[in-house]
PDB file of C-alpha atoms in Angstrom:
ATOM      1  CA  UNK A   1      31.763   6.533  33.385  1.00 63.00           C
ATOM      2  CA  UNK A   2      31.124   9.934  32.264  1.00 73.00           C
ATOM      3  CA  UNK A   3      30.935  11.184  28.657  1.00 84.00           C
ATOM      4  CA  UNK A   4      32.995  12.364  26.164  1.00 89.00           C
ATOM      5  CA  UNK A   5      33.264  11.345  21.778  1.00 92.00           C
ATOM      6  CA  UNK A   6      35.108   8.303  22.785  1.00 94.00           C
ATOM      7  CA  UNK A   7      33.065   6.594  25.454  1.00 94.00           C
ATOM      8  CA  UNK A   8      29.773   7.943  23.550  1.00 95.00           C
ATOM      9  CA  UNK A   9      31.382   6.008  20.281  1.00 96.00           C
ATOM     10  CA  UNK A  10      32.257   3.075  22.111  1.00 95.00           C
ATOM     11  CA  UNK A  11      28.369   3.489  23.809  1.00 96.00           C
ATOM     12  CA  UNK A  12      26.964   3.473  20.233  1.00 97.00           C
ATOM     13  CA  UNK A  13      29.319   0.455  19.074  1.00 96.00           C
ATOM     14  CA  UNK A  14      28.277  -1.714  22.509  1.00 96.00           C
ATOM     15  CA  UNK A  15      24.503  -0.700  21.126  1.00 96.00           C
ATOM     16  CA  UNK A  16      25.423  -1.345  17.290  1.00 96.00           C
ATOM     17  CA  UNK A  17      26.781  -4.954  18.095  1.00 96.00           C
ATOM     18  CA  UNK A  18      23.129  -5.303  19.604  1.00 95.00           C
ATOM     19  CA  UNK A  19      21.408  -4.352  16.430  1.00 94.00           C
ATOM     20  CA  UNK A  20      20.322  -1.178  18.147  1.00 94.00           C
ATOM     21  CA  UNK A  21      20.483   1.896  16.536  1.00 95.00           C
ATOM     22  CA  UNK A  22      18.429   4.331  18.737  1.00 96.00           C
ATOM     23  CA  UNK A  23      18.062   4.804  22.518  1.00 96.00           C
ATOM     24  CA  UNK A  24      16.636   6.401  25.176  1.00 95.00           C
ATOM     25  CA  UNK A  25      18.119   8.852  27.816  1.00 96.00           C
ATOM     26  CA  UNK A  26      17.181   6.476  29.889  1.00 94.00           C
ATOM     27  CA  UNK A  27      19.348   3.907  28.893  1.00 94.00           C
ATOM     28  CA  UNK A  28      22.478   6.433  28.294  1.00 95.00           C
ATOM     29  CA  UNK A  29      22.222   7.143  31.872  1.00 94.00           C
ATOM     30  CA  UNK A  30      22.219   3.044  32.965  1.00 93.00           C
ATOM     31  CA  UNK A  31      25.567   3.927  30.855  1.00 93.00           C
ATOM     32  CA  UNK A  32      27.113   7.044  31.758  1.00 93.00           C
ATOM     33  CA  UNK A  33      27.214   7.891  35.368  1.00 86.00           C
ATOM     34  CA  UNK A  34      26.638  11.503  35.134  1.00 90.00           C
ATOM     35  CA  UNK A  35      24.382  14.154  36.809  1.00 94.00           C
ATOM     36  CA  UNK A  36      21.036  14.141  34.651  1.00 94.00           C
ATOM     37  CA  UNK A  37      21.531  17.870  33.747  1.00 94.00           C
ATOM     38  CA  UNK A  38      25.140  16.846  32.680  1.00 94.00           C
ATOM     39  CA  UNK A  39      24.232  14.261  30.753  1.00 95.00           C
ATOM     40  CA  UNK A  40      21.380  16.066  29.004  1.00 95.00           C
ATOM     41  CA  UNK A  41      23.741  18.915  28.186  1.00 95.00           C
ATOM     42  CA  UNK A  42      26.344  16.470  26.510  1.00 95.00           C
ATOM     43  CA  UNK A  43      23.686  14.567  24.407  1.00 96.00           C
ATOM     44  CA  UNK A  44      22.881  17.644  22.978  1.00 95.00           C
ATOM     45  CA  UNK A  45      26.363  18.939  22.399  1.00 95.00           C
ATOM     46  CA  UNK A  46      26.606  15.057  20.818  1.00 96.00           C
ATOM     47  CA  UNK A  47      23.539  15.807  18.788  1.00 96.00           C
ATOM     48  CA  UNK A  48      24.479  19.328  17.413  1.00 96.00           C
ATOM     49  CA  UNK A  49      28.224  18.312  16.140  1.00 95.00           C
ATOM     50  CA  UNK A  50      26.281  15.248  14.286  1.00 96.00           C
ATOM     51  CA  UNK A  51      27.581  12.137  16.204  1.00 96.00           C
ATOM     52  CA  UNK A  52      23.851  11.187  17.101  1.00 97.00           C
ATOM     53  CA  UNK A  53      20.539  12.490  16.137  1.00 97.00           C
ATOM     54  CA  UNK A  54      18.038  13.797  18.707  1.00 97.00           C
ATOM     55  CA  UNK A  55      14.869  11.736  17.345  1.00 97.00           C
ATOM     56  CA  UNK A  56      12.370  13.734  19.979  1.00 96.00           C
ATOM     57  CA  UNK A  57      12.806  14.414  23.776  1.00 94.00           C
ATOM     58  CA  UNK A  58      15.198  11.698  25.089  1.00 94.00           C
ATOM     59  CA  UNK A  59      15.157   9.737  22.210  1.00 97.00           C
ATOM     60  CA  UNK A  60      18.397   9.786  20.122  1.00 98.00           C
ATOM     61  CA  UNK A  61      19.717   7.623  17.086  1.00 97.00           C
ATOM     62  CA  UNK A  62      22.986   6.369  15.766  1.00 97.00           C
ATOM     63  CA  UNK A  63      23.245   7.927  12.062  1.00 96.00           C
ATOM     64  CA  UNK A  64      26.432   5.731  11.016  1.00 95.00           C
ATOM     65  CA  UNK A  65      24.914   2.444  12.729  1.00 96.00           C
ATOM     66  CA  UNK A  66      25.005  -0.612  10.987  1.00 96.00           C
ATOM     67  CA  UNK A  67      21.831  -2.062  12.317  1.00 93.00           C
ATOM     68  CA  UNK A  68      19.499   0.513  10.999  1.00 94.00           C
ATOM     69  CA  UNK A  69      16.122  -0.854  10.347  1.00 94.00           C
ATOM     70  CA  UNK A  70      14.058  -0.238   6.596  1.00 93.00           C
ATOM     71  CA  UNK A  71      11.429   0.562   8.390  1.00 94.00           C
ATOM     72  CA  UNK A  72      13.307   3.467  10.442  1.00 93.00           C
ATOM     73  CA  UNK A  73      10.153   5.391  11.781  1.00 95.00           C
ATOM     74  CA  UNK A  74       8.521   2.465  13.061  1.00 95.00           C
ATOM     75  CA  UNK A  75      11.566   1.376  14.841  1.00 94.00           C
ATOM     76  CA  UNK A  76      10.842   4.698  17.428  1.00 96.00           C
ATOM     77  CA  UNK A  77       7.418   3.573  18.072  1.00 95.00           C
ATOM     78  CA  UNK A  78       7.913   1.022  20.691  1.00 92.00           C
ATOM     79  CA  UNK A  79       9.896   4.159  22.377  1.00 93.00           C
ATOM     80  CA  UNK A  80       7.874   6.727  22.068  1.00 94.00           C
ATOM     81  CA  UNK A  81       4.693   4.567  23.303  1.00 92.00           C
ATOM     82  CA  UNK A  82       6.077   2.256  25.691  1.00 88.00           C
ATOM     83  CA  UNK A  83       3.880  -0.632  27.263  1.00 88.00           C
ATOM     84  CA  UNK A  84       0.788   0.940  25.648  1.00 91.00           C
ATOM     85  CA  UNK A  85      -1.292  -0.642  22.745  1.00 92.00           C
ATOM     86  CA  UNK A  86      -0.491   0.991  19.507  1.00 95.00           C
ATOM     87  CA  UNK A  87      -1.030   0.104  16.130  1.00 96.00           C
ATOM     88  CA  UNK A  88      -0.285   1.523  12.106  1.00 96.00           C
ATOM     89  CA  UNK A  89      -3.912   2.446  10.835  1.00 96.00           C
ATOM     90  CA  UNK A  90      -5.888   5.396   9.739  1.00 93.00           C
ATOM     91  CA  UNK A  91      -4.069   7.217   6.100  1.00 93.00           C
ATOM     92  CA  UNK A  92      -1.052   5.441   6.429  1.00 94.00           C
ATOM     93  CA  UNK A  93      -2.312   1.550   6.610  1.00 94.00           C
ATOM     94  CA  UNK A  94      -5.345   3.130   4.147  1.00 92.00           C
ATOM     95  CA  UNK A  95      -2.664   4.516   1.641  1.00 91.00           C
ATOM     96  CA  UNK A  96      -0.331   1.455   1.668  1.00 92.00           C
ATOM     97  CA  UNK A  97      -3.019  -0.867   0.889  1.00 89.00           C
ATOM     98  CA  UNK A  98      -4.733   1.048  -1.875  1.00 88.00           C
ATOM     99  CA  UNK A  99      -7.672   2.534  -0.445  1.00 87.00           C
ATOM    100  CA  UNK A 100      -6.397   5.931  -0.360  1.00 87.00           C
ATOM    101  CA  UNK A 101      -4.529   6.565  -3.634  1.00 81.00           C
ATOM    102  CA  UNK A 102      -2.457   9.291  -2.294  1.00 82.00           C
ATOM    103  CA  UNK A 103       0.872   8.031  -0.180  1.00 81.00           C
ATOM    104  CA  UNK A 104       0.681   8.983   3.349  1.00 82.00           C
ATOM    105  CA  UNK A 105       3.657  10.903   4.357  1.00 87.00           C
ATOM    106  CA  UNK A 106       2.996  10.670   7.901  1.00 94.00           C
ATOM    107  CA  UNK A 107       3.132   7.836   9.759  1.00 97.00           C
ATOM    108  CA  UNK A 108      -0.498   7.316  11.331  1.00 96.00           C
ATOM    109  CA  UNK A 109      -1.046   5.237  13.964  1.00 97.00           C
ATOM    110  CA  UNK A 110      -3.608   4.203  16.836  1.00 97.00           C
ATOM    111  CA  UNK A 111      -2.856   4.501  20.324  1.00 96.00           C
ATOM    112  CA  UNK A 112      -4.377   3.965  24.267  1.00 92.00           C
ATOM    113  CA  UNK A 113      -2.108   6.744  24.935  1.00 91.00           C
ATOM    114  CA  UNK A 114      -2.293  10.550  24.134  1.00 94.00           C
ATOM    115  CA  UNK A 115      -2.672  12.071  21.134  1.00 96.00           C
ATOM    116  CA  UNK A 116       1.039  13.482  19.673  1.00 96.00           C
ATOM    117  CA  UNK A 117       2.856  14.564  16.747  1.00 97.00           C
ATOM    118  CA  UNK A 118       6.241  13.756  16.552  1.00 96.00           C
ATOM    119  CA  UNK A 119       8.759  15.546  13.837  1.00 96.00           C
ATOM    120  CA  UNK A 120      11.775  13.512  13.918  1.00 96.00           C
ATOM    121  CA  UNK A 121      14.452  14.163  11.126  1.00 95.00           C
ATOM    122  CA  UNK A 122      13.373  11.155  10.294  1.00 95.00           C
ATOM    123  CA  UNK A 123       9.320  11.852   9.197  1.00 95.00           C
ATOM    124  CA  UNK A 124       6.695  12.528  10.602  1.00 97.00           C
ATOM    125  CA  UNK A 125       4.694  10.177  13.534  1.00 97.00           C
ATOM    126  CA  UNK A 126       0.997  10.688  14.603  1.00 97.00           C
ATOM    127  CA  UNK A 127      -0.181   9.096  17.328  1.00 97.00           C
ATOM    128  CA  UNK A 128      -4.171   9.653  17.747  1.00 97.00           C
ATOM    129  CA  UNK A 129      -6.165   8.452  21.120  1.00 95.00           C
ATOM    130  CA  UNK A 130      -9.103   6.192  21.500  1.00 93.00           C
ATOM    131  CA  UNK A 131     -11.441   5.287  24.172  1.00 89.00           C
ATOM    132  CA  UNK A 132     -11.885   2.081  22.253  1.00 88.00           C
ATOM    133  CA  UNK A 133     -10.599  -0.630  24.502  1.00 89.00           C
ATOM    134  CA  UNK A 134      -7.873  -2.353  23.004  1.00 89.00           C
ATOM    135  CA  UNK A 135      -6.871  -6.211  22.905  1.00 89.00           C
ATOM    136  CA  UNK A 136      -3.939  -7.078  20.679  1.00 86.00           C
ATOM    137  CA  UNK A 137      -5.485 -10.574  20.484  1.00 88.00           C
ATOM    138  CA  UNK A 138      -8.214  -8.989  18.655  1.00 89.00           C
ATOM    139  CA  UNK A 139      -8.292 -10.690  15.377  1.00 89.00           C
ATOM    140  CA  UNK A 140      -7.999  -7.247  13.682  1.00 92.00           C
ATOM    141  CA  UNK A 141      -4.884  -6.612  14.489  1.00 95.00           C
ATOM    142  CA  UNK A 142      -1.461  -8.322  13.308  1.00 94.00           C
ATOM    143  CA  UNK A 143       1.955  -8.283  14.126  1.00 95.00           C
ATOM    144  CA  UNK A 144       4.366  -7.482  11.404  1.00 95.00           C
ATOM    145  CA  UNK A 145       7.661  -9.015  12.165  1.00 94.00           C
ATOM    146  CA  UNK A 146       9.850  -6.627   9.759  1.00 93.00           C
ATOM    147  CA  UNK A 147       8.476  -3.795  11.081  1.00 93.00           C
ATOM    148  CA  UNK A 148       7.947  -4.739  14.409  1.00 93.00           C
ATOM    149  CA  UNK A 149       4.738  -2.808  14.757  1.00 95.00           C
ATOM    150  CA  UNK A 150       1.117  -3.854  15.116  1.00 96.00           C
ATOM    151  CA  UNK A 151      -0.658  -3.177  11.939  1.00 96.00           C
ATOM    152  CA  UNK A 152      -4.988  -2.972  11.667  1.00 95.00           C
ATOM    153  CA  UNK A 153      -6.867  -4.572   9.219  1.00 94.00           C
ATOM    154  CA  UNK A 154      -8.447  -3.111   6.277  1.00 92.00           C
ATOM    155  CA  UNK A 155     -11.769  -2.966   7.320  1.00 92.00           C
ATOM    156  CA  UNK A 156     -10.438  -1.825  11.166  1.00 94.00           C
ATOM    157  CA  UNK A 157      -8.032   1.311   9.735  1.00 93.00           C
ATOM    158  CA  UNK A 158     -11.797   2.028   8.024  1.00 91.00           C
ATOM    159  CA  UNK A 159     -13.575   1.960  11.093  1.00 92.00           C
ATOM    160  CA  UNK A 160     -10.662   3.956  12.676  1.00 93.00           C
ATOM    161  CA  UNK A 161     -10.628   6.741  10.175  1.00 91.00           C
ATOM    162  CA  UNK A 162     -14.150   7.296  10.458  1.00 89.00           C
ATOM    163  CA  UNK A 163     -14.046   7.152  14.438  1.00 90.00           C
ATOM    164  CA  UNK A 164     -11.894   9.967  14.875  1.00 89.00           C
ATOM    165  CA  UNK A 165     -13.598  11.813  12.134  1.00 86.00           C
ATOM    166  CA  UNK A 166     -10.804  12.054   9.499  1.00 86.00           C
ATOM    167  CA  UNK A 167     -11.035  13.445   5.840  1.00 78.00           C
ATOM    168  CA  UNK A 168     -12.932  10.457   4.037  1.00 79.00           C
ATOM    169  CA  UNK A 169     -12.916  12.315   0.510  1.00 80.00           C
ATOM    170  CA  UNK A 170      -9.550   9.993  -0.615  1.00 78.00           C
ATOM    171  CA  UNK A 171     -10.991   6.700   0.481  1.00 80.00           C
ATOM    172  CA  UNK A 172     -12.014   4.245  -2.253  1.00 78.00           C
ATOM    173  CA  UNK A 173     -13.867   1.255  -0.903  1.00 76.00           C
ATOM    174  CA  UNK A 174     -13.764  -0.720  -4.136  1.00 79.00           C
ATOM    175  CA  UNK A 175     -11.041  -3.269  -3.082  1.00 76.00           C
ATOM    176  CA  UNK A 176     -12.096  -3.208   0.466  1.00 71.00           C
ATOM    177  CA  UNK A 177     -14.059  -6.383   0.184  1.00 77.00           C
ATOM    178  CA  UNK A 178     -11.338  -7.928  -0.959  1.00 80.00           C
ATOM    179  CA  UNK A 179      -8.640  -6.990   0.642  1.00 76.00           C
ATOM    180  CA  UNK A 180     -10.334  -7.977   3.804  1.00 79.00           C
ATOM    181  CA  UNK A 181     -10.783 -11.376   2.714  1.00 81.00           C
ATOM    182  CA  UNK A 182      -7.180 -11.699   1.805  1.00 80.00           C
ATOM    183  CA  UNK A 183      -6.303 -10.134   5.049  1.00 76.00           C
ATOM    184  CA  UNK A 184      -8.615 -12.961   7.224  1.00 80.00           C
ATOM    185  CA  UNK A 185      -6.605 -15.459   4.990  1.00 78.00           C
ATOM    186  CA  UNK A 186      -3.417 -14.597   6.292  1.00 80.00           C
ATOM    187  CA  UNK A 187      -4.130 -13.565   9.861  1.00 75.00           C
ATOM    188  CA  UNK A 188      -5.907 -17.900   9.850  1.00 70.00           C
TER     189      UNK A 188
END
């Protein structure tokens, strides 16, 4: 079926009802059987007049969905770094945990794959590369179910931040004993 504002709309609601609120061009052309070139041309003609929001190359978003997560920047992760190992660490798991005072205002996390920047209208996304071999049964690492993200442990986003040679001049290792205990608590 090929494109226009009410088969997109009826494309968003089909992806709504699935408490989806971004997708892939990928996944608009399982949908929409038009030329690639076509297709790219009316996702951006979709994107300019406002009816969805180009997120970064062939990623869009549904601005009036209903299924919108809290944790909206997270929610592009698992499309942006597909069937690789990534995880929240470095400033931002630092900052939200209290061992950097300031608040991150990018969204820092750990990846097997490249090193990126994404600037989505959303915020901003970092993804930074290591050689470390990563196992997301390693016991530094947990699943957080509302933001459906991998998240490091205090002592790991540490490690991490020091690895790749990051400013340390914010970092206040006061609480870090602690925090690490509580963290070993909940992760048992």
């Amino acid at each position: 079926m090929r494109m226009n504002r009410h088969k997109l709309d009826n494309f968003l609601l089909f992806l709504d009802n699935a408490k989806q609120w971004c997708f892939s061009f990928q996944t608009a052309q399982v949908y929409f059987d038009e030329p690639t070139n076509t297709l790219r041309h009316s996702l951006t003609r979709h994107a300019r007049s406002g009816v969805i929001v180009r997120v970064a190359k062939g990623l869009y978003a549904n601005p009036r969905s209903t299924s919108r997560p809290d944790y909206a920047l997270e929610s592009f992760v698992k499309h942006l770094r597909s069937g690789l190992i990534t995880y929240l660490s470095l400033e931002s798991r630092l900052s939200e945990i209290g061992i950097i005072s300031q608040v991150s205002t990018v969204l820092t996390l750990v990846t097997e794959g490249r090193s990126q920047i994404y600037e989505t209208p959303f915020g901003t996304i970092e993804f930074v590369h290591t050689i470390r071999k990563l196992d997301i049964n390693d016991s530094n690492l947990m699943f957080d179910t509302e933001r459906q993200i991998y998240i490091a442990s205090p002592n790991l986003a540490l490690s991490d931040l020091k690895r790749c040679k990051r400013n340390l001049n914010l970092v206040d290792t006061t609480d870090l004993t602690e925090l690490q205990t509580e963290w070993e608590q909940e992760s048992e």
